[in-house]
Short mmCIF file of C-alpha atoms in Angstrom, two decimals:
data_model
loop_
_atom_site.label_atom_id
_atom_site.label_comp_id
_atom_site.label_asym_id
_atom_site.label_seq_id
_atom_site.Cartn_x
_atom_site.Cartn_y
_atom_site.Cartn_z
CA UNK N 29 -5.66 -55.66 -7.12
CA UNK N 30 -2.24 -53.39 -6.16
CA UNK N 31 -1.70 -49.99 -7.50
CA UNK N 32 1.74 -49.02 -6.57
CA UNK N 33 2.53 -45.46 -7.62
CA UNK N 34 4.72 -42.35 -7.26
CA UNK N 35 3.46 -39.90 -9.76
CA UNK N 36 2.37 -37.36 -7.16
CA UNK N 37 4.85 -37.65 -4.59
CA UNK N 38 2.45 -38.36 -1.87
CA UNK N 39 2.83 -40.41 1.24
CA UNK N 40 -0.55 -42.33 0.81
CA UNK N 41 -1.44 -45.68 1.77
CA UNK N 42 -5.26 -46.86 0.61
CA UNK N 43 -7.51 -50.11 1.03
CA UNK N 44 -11.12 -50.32 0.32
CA UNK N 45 -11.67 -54.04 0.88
CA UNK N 46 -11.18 -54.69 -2.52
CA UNK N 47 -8.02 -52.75 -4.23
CA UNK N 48 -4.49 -51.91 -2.00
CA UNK N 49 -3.26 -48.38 -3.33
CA UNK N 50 0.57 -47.29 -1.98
CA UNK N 51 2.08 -44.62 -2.85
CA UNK N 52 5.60 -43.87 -1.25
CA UNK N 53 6.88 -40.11 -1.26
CA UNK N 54 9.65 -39.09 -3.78
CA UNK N 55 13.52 -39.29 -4.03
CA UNK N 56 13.69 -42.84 -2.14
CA UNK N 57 12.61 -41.23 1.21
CA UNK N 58 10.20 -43.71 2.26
CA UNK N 59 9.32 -47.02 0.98
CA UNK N 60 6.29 -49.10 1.63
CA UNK N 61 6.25 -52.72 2.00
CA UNK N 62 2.89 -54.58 1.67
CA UNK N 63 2.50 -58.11 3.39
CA UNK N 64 -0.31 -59.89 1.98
CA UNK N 65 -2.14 -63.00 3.91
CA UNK N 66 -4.20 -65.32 1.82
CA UNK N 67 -6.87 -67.68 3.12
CA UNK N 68 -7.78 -70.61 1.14
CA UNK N 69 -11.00 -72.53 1.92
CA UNK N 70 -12.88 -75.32 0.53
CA UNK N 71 -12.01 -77.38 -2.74
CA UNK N 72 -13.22 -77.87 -6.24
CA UNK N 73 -16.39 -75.33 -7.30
CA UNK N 74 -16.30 -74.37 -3.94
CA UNK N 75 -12.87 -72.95 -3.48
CA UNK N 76 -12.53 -69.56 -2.31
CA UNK N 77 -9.30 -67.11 -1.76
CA UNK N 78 -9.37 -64.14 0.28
CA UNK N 79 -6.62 -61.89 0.79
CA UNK N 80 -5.86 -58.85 3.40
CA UNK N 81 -2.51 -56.70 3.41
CA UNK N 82 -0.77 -55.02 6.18
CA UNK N 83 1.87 -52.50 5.37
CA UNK N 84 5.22 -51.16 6.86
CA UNK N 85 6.53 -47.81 6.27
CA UNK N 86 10.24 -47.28 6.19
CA UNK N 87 11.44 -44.18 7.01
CA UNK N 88 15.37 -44.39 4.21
CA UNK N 89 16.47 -41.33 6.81
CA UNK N 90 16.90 -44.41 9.39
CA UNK N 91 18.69 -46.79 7.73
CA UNK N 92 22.17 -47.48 8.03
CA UNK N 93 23.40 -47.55 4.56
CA UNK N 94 25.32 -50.79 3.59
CA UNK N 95 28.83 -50.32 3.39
CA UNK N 96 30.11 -51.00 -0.21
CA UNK N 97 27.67 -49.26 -1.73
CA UNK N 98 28.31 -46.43 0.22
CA UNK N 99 31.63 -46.82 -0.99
CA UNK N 100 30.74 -46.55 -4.54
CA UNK N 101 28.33 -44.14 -4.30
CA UNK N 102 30.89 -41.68 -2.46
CA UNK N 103 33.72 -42.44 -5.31
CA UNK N 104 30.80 -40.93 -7.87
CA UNK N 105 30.15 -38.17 -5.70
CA UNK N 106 33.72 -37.45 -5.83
CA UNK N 107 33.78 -37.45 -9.69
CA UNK N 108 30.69 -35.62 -10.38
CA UNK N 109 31.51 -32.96 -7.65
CA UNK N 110 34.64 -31.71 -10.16
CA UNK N 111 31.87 -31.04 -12.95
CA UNK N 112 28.96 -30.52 -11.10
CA UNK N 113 30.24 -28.44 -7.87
CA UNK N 114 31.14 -25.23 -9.86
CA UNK N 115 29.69 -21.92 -8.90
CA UNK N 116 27.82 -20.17 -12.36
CA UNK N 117 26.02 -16.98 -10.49
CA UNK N 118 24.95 -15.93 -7.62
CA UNK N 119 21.05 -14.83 -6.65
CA UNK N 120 20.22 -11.45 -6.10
CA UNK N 121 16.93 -12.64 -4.31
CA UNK N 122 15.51 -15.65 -2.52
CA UNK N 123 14.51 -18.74 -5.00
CA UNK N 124 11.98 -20.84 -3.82
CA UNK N 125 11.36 -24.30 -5.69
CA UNK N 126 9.64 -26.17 -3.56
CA UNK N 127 6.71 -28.30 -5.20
CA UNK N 128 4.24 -26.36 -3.19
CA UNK N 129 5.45 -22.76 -5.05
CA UNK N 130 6.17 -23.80 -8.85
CA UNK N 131 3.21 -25.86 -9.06
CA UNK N 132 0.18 -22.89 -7.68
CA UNK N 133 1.76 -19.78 -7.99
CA UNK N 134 4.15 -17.43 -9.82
CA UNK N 135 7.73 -17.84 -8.77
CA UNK N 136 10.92 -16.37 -8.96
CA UNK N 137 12.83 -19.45 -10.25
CA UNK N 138 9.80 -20.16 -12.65
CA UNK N 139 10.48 -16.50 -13.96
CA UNK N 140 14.50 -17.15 -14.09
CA UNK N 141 14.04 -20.35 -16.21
CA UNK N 142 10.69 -18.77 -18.63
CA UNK N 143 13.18 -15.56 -19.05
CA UNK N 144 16.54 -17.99 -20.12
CA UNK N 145 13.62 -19.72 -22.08
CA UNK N 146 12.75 -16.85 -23.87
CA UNK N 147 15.94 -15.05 -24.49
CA UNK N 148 17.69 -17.86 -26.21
CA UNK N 149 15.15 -18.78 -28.60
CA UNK N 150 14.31 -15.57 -29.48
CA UNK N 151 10.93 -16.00 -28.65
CA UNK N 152 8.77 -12.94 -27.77
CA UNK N 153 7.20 -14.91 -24.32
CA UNK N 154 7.83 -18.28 -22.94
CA UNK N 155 5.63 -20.79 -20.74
CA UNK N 156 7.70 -23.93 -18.85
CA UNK N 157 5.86 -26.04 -16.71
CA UNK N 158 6.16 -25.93 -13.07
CA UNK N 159 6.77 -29.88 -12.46
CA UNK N 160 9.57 -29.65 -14.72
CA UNK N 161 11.23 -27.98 -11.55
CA UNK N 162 12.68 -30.49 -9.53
CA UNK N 163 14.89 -29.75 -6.74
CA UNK N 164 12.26 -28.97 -4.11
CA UNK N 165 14.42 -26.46 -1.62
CA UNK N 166 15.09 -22.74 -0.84
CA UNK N 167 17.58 -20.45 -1.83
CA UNK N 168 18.73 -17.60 0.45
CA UNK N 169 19.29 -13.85 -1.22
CA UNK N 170 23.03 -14.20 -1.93
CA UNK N 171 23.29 -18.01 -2.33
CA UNK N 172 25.66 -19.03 -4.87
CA UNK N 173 24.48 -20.95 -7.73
CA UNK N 174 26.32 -24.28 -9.14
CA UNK N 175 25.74 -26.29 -11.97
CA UNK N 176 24.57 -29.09 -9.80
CA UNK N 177 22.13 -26.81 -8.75
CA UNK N 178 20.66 -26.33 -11.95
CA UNK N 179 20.82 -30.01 -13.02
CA UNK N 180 18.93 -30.46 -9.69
CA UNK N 181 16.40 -28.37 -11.07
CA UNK N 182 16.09 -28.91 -14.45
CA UNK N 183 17.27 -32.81 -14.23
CA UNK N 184 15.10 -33.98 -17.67
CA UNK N 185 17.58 -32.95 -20.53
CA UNK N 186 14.60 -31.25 -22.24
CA UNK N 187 15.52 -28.99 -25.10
CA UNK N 188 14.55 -25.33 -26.08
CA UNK N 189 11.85 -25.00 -28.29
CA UNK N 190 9.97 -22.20 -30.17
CA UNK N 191 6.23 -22.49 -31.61
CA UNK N 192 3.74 -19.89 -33.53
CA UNK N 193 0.22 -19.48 -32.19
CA UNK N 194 -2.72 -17.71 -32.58
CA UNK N 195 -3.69 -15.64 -29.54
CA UNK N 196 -6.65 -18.34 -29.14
CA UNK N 197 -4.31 -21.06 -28.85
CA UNK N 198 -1.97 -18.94 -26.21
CA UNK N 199 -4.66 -18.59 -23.79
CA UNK N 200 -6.20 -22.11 -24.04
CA UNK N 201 -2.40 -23.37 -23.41
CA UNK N 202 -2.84 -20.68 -19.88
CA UNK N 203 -6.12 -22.65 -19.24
CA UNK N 204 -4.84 -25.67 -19.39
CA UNK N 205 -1.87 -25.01 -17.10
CA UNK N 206 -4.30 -23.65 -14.39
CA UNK N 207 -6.91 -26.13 -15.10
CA UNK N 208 -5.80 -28.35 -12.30
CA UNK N 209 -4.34 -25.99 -9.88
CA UNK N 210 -6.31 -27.53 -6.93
CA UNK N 211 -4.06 -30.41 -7.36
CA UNK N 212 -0.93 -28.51 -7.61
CA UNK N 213 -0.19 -30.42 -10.87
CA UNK N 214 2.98 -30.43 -12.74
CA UNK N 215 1.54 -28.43 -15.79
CA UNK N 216 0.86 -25.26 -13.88
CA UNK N 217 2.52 -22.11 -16.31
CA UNK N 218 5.67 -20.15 -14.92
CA UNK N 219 6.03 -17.86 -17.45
CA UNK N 220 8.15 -14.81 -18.98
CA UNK N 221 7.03 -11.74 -21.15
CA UNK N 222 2.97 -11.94 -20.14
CA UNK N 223 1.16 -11.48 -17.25
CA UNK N 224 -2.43 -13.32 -16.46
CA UNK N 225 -5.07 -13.17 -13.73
CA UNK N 226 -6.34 -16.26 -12.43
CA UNK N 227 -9.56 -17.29 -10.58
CA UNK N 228 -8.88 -20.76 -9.04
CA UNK N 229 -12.66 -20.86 -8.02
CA UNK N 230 -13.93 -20.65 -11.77
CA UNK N 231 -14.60 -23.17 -13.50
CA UNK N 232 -12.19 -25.21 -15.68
CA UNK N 233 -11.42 -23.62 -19.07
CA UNK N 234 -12.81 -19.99 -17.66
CA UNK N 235 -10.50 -19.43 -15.21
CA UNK N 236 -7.83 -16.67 -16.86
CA UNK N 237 -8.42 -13.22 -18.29
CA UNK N 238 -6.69 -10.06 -18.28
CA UNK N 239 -3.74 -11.94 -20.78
CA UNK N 240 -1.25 -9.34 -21.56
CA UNK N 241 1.62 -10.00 -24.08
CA UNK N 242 4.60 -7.32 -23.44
CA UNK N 243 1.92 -4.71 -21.77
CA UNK N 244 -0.50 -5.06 -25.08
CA UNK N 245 -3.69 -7.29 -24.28
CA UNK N 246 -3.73 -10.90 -25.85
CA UNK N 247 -5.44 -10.71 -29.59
CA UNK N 248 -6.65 -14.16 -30.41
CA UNK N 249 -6.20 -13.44 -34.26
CA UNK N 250 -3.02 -12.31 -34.04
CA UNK N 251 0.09 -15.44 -34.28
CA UNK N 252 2.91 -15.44 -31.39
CA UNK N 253 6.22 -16.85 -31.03
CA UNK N 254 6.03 -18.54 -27.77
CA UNK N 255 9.33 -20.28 -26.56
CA UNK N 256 8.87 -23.76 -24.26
CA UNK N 257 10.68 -27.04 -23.91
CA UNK N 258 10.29 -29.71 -26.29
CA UNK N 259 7.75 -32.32 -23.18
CA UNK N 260 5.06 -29.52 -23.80
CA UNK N 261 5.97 -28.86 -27.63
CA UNK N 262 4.35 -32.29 -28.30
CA UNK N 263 1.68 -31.87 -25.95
CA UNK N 264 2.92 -33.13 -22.62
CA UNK N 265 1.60 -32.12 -19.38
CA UNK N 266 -2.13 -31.33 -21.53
CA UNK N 267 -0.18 -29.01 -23.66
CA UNK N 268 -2.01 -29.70 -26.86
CA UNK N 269 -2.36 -26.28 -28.05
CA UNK N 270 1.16 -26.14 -28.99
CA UNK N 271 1.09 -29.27 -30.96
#
């Protein structure tokens, strides 16, 4: 009867007289209570319930946090901020990793990430998954870099992982991270050491061509070392070709 979820980080409230659907945003910024009002009339055989919900939308931004929490929370900040606040780099250009970007297009964070994939697993391209970036903000050219930045980003503890596949294999794997681009899913391919074209308006399973590996087009015989993390190793996010 209630389907509460948060898997696509939409604002979204449905009811279609029969099933309540809520769906509340991401990171705790909104949360969505649903008051239910049940009627109950005649007895025996001829009892009958109906329901109805209302709902009420909290906005967290305007809520005055409670005190001793606060409190505790700020004594972790405090801790974490010695490991976490520590400048590693700084960018040369602007890094954009907002959902909207790493989840429809080629970006220059999903390039940073595929390329650190790549180089330390030796592999000769990498593919990481869009929705495995996280932090959902903007980087200015010239913004310094922390660690806490990059745990904001990459906040699932996946590991490094390197797989050999055929050619065949490689570009069904691009497919499938394209295959739902309309919905700006999670599994769209930021990649390092290839370069695709992609028709959006195709349809699914036809929609890349012009696969080049290091400048050399794709050969579907030929076997590739192709470095990713370890959720898409076993097939997450529709991954199965690597499996």
């Amino acid at each position: 009867d209630v389907l509460l979820t948060g898997h696509d980080h939409d604002l979204a409230i449905g009811y279609d007289g029969r099933t309540v659907m809520v769906e509340s945003s991401e990171e705790g910024n909104f949360v969505t209570a649903i008051d239910f009002v049940a009627t109950v009339t005649g007895e025996g055989k001829d009892r009958k319930v109906a329901w109805a919900p209302s709902f009420r939308v909290h906005d967290s931004s305007t809520i005055d946090p409670d005190p001793e929490v606060l409190a505790v929370v700020k004594r972790y900040e405090a801790e974490l901020s010695k490991e976490l606040d520590v400048e590693i780099g700084t960018s040369a250009g602007e890094l954009d990793s907002r959902s909207a970007t790493v989840r429809s297009q080629e970006a220059a964070i999903g390039n940073l990430i595929a390329d650190a994939i790549k180089d330390s697993t030796g592999g000769e391209l990498a593919i990481t998954n869009g929705g495995g970036i996280r932090a959902n903000k903007q980087y200015p050219a010239g913004a310094k870099l922390t660690r806490r930045d990059i745990l904001s980003e990459l906040p699932f503890g996946n590991s490094t992982s390197l797989v050999e596949i055929t050619g065949a294999d490689l570009k069904a794997a691009l497919e499938n991270g394209v295959s739902q681009i309309e919905q700006r899913a999670g599994r769209f391919p930021q990649v390092s050491g290839l370069k695709f074209e992609v028709d959006s308006k195709a349809p699914v399973g036809s929609r890349i061509s012009n696969v080049q590996v290091d400048g050399q087009p794709l050969d579907s015989t030929r076997k590739y070392k192709v470095a990713t993390n370890n959720f898409m190793l076993t097939g997450g996010d529709g991954y199965t070709p690597f499996t």
